[in-house]
Short mmCIF file of C-alpha atoms and ligand atoms in Angstrom, two decimals:
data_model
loop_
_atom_site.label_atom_id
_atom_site.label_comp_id
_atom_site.label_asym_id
_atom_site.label_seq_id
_atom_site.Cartn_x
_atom_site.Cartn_y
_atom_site.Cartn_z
CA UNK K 1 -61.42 -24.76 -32.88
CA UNK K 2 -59.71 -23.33 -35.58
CA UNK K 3 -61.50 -23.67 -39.29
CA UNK K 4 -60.23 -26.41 -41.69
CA UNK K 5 -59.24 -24.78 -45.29
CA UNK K 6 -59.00 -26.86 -49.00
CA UNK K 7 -55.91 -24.88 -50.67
CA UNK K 8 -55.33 -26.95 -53.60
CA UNK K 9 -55.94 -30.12 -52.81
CA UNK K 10 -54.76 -29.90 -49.31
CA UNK K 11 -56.57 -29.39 -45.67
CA UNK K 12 -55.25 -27.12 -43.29
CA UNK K 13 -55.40 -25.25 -40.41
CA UNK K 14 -56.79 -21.62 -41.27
CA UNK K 15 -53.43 -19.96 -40.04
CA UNK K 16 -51.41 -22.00 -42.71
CA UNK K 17 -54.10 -21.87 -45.54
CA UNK K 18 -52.42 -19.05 -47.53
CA UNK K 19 -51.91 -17.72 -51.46
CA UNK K 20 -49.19 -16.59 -52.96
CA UNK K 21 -48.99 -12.51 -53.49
CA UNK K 22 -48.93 -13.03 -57.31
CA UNK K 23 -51.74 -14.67 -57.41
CA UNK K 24 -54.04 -13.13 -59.94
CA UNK K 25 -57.21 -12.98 -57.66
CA UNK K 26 -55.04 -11.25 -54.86
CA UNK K 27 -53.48 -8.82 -58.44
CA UNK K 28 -56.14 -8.48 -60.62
CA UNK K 29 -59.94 -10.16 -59.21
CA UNK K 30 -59.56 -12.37 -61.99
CA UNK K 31 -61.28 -14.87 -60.34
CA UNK K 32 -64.46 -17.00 -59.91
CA UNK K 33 -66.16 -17.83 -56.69
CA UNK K 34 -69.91 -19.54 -55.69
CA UNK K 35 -71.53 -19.80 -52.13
CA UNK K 36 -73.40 -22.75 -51.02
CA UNK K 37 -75.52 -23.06 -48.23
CA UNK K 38 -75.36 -25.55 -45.65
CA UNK K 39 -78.56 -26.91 -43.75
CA UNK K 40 -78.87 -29.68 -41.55
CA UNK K 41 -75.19 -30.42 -42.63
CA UNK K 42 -76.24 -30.97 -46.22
CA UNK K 43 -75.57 -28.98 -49.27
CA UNK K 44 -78.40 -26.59 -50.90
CA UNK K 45 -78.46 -26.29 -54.92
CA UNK K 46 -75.31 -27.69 -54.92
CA UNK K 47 -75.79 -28.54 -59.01
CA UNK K 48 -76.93 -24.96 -59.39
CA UNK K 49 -74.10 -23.67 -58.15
CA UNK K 50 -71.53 -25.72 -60.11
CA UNK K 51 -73.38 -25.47 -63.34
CA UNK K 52 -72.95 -21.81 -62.64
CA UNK K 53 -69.23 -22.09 -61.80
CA UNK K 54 -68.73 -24.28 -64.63
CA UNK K 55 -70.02 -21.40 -66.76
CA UNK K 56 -68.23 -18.44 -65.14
CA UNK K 57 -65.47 -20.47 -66.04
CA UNK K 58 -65.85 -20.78 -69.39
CA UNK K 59 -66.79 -17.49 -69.90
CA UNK K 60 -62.90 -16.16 -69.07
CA UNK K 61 -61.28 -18.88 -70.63
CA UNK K 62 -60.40 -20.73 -67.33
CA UNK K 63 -60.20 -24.76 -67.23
CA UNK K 64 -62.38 -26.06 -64.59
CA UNK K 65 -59.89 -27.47 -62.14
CA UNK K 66 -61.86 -30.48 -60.76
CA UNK K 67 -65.31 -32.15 -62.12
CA UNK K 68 -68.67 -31.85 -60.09
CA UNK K 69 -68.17 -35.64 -58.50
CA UNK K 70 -64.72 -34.36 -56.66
CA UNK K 71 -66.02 -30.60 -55.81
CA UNK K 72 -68.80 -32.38 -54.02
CA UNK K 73 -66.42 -34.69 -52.39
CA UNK K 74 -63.91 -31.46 -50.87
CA UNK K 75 -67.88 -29.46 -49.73
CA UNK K 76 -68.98 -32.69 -48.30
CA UNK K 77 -65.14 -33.21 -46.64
CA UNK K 78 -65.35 -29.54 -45.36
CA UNK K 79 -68.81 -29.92 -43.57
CA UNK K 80 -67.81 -32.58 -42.17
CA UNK K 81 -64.05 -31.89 -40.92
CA UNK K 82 -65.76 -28.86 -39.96
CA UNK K 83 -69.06 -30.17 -38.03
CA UNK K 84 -71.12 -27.87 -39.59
CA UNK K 85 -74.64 -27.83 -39.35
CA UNK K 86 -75.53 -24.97 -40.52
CA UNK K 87 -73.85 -22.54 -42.46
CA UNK K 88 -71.81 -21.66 -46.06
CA UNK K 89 -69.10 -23.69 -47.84
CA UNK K 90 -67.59 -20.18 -50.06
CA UNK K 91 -65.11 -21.29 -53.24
CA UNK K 92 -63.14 -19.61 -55.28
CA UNK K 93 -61.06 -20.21 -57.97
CA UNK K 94 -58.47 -17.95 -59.54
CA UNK K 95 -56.32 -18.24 -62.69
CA UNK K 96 -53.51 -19.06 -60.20
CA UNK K 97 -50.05 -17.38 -59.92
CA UNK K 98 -48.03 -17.25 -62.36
CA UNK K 99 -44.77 -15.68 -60.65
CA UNK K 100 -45.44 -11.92 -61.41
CA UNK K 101 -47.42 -9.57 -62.14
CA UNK K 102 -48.80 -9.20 -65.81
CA UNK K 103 -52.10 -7.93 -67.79
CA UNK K 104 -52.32 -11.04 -69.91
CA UNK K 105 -53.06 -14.50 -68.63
CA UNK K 106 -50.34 -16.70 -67.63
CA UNK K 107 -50.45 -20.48 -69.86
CA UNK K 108 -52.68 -22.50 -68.48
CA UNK K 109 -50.55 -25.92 -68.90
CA UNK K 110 -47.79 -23.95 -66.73
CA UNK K 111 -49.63 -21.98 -64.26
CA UNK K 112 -52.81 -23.98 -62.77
CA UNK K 113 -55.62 -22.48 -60.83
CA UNK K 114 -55.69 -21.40 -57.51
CA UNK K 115 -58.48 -23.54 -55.61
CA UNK K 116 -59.80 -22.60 -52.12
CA UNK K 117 -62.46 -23.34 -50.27
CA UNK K 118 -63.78 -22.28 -46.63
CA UNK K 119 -66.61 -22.86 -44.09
CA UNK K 120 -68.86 -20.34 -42.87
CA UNK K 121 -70.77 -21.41 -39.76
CA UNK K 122 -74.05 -19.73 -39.18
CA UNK K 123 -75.83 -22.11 -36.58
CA UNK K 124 -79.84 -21.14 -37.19
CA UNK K 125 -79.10 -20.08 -40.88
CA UNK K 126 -82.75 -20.53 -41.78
CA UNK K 127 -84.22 -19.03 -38.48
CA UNK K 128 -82.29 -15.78 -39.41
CA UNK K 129 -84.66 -12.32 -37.91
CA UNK K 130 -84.10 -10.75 -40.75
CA UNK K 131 -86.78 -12.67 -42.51
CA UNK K 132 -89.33 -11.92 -39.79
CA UNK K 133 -89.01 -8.31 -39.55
CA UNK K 134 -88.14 -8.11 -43.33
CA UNK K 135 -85.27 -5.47 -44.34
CA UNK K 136 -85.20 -2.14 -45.64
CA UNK K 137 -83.27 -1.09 -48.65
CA UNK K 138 -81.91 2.03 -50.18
CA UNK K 139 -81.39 2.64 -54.27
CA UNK K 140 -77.83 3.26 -55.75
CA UNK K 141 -76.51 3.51 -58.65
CA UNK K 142 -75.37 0.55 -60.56
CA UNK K 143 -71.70 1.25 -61.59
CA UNK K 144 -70.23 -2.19 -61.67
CA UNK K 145 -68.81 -3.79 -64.69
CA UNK K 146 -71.10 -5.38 -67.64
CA UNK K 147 -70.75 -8.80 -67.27
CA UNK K 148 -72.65 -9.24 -63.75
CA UNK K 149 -73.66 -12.44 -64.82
CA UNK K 150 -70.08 -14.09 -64.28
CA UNK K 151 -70.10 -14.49 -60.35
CA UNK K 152 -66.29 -12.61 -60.74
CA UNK K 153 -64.57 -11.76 -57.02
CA UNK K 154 -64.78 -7.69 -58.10
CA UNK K 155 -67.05 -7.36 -55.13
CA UNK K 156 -65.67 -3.53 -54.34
CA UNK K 157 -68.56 -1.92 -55.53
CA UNK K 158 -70.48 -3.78 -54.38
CA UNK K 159 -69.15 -3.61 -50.86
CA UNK K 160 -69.15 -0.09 -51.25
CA UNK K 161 -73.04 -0.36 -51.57
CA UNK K 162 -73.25 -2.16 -48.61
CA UNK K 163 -71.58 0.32 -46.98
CA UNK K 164 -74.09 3.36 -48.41
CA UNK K 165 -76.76 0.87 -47.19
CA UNK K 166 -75.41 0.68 -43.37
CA UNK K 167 -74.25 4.59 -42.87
CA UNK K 168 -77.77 5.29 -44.36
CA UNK K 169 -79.09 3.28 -41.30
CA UNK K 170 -80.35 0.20 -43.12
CA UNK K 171 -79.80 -3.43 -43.92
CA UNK K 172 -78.86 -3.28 -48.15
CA UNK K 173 -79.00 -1.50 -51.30
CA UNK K 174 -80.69 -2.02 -54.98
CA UNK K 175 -78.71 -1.22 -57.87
CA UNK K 176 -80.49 0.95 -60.57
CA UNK K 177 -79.51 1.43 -63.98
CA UNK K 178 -80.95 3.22 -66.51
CA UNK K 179 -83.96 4.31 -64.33
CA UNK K 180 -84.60 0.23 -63.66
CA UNK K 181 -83.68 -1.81 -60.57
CA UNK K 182 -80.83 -4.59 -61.91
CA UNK K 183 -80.41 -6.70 -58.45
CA UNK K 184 -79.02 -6.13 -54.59
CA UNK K 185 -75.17 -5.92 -53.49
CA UNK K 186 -75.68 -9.69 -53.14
CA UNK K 187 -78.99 -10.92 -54.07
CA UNK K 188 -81.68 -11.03 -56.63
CA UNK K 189 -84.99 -8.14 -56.71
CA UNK K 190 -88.64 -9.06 -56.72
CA UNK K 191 -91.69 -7.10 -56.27
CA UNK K 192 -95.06 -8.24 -55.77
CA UNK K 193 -97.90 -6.18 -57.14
CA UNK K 194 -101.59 -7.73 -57.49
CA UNK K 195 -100.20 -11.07 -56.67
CA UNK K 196 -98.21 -11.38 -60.00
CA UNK K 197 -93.99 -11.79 -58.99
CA UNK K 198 -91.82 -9.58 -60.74
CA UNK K 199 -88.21 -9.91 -61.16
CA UNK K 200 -85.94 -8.54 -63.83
CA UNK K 201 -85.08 -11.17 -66.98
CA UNK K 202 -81.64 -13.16 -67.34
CA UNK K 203 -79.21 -11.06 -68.72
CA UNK K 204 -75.35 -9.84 -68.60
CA UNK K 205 -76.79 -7.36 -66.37
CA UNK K 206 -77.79 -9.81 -63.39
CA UNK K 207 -76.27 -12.51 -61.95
CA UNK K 208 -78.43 -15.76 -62.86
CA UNK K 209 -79.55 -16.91 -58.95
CA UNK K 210 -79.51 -20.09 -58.56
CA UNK K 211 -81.81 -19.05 -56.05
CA UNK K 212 -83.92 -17.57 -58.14
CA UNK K 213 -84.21 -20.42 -60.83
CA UNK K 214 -85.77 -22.90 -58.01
CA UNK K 215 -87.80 -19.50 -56.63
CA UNK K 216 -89.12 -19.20 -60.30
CA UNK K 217 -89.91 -22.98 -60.59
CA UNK K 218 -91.63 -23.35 -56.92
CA UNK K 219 -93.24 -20.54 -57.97
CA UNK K 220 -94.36 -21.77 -60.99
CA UNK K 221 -95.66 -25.05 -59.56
CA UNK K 222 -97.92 -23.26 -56.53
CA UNK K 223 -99.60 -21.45 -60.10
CA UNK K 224 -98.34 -18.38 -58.58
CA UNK K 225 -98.10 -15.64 -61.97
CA UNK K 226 -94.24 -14.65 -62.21
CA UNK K 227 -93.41 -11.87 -65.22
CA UNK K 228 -89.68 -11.59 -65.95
CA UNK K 229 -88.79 -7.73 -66.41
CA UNK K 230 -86.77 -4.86 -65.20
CA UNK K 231 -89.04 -2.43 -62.79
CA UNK K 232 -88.46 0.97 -61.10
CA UNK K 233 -87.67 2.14 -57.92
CA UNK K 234 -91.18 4.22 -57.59
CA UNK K 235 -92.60 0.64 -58.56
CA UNK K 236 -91.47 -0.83 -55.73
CA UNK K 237 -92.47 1.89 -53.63
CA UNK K 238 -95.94 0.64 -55.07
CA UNK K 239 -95.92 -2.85 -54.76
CA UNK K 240 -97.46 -4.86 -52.29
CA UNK K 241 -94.67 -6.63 -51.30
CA UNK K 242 -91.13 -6.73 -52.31
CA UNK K 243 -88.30 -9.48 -51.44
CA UNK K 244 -85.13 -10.49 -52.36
CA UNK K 245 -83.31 -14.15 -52.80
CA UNK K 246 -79.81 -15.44 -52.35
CA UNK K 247 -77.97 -18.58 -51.35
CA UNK K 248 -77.70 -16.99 -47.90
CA UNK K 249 -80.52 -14.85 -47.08
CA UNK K 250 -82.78 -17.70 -49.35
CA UNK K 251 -86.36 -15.81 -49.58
CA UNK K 252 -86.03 -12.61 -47.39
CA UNK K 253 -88.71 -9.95 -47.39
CA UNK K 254 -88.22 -6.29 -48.32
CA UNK K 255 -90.35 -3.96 -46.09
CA UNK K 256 -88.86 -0.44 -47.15
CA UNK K 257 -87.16 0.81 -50.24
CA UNK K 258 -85.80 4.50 -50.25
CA UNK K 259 -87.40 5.05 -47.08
CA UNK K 260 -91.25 4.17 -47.99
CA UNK K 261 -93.22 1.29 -46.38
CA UNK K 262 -93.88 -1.85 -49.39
CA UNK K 263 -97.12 -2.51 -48.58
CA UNK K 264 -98.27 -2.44 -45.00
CA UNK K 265 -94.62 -1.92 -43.88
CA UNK K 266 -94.49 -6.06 -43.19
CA UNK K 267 -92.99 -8.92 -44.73
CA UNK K 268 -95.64 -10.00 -47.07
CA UNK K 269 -97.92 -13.31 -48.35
CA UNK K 270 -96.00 -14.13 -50.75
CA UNK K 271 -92.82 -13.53 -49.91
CA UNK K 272 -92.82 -15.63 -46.85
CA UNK K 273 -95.11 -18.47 -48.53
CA UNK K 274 -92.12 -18.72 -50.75
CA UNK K 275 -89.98 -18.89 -48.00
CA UNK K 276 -91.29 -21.58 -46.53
CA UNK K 277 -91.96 -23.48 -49.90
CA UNK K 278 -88.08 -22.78 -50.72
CA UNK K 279 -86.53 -24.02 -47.70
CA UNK K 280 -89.19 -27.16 -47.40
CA UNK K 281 -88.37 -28.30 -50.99
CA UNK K 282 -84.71 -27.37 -51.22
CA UNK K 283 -83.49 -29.66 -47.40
CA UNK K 284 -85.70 -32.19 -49.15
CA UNK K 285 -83.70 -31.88 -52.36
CA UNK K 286 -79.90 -31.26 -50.12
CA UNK K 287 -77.26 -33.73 -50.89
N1 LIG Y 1 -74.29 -13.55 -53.64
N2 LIG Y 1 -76.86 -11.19 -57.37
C1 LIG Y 1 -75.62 -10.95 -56.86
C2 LIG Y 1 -74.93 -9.70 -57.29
C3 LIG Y 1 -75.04 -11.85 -55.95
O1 LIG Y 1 -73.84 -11.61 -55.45
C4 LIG Y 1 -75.78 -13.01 -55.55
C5 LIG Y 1 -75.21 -14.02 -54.60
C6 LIG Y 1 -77.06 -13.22 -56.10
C7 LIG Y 1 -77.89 -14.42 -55.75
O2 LIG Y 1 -77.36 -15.59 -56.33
P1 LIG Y 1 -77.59 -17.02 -55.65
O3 LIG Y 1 -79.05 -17.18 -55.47
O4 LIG Y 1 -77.03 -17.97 -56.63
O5 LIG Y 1 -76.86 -16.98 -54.32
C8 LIG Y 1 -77.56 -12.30 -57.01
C9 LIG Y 1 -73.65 -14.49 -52.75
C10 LIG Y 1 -74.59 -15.18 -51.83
C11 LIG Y 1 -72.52 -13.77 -52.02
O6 LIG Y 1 -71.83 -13.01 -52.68
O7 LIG Y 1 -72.31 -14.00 -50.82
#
């Protein structure tokens, strides 16, 4: 069955969902996007994530092209055109095409946004191995641009660390900067050391997870001791645990980092408590 698209306010067929080649996400990444995960057919965090969008937005100057009420309405349409059960609903938003190729942004009033929007099935989402046997990272160094917390489509790097990651024979990589770990190719860093959580503080340098806020909160309410600051690789190497959190991978543990065992080499306590507590409270919370 082939995938039903949203291009600007119309559904289609994947084959005919298509973008102009001046469109400035295609030219120049200037562009916004936010994934959502699907569970059960309903959506998780959706208010994080357009809160978040909302703000990455603002932040370059681009009118939001729809209000939260009607971006609901075109995920919920999309599930359900799309019978999915389990999966992600990926958006993104560019500042549209404006007939040719220039360094300064086109007039809003005469050149609108670019809106798409896909579905990602991934039947057993939640049931994912991964967060059984826990994954093994490598360190790299953080060379992306300084405003990480705009969720911006420059994914290159990135990529390209996802890329170290698999030819170095495992599953992602941390980004360090200035001797301290900033976040994963596409996820939020925690260790774990005497029971306290550790995860670096909200800044231009991270994205803000929306994953991480409710982590933070469920945390908070289970009167488990969280401490927001940067750490360093031989930290980690330390902890007793380490993990990492995204709208995909939710709460997945970290078992290895650089090639030494976190801990006992397993996924650990507190790490997959938190899993558990996550997914519980956020399909009970899934609109
Ligand atoms: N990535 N940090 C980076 C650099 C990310 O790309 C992501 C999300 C996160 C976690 O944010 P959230 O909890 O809101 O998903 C942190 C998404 C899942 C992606 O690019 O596919």
């Amino acid at each position: 069955m082939s995938r039903i698209v949203y291009v600007n306010g119309t559904y289609l067929p994947e084959a005919e969902a298509t973008v102009s080649v001046f469109d400035r996400g295609f030219l120049m990444a200037d562009g916004v996007y936010e994934v959502t995960s699907v569970l059960d057919g309903k959506l998780i965090d959706f208010d994080g994530h357009a809160a978040r969008l909302t703000r990455s937005l603002a932040e370059l100057d681009m009118t939001p092209p729809m209000a939260r009420d009607e971006l609901l309405a075109v995920h919920r349409e999309l599930v359900a055109r799309n019978a999915i059960t389990d999966g992600m609903i990926y958006l993104q938003i560019t500042r549209g095409n404006p007939g040719d190729r220039s360094f300064t942004f086109p007039d809003p009033e005469t050149t609108p946004c670019t809106v798409v929007m896909f579905t990602q099935s991934k039947p057993g989402l939640a049931d994912d191995p991964a967060a059984k046997a826990g994954i093994r990272v490598i360190s790299i160094p953080d060379q992306r641009w300084g405003r990480r917390d705009i969720k911006t489509v420059q994914l290159l790097y990135p990529s390209m660390g996802k890329m170290a990651a698999l030819a170095a024979g495992v599953d992602d990589a941390w980004f360090v900067e200035d001797g301290k770990v900033t976040e994963g190719t596409s996820n939020n860093a925690y260790i774990v050391k005497n029971r306290k959580i550790i995860t670096r503080e909200l800044s231009s340098d991270i994205l803000h997870g929306i994953t991480r806020a409710a982590v933070l909160r469920f945390a908070a309410e289970a009167q488990m001791e969280v401490e927001e600051r940067s750490f360093t690789i031989d930290e980690a190497k330390g902890a007793d645990e380490a993990f990492i959190t995204s709208a995909s991978a939710f709460v997945t543990p970290v078992v290895e980092v650089d090639g030494a065992a976190v801990g006992d080499g397993k996924p650990g306590q507190v790490a997959t408590r938190l899993r558990e507590i996550y997914l519980e409270e956020s399909r009970k919370a899934a609109i």
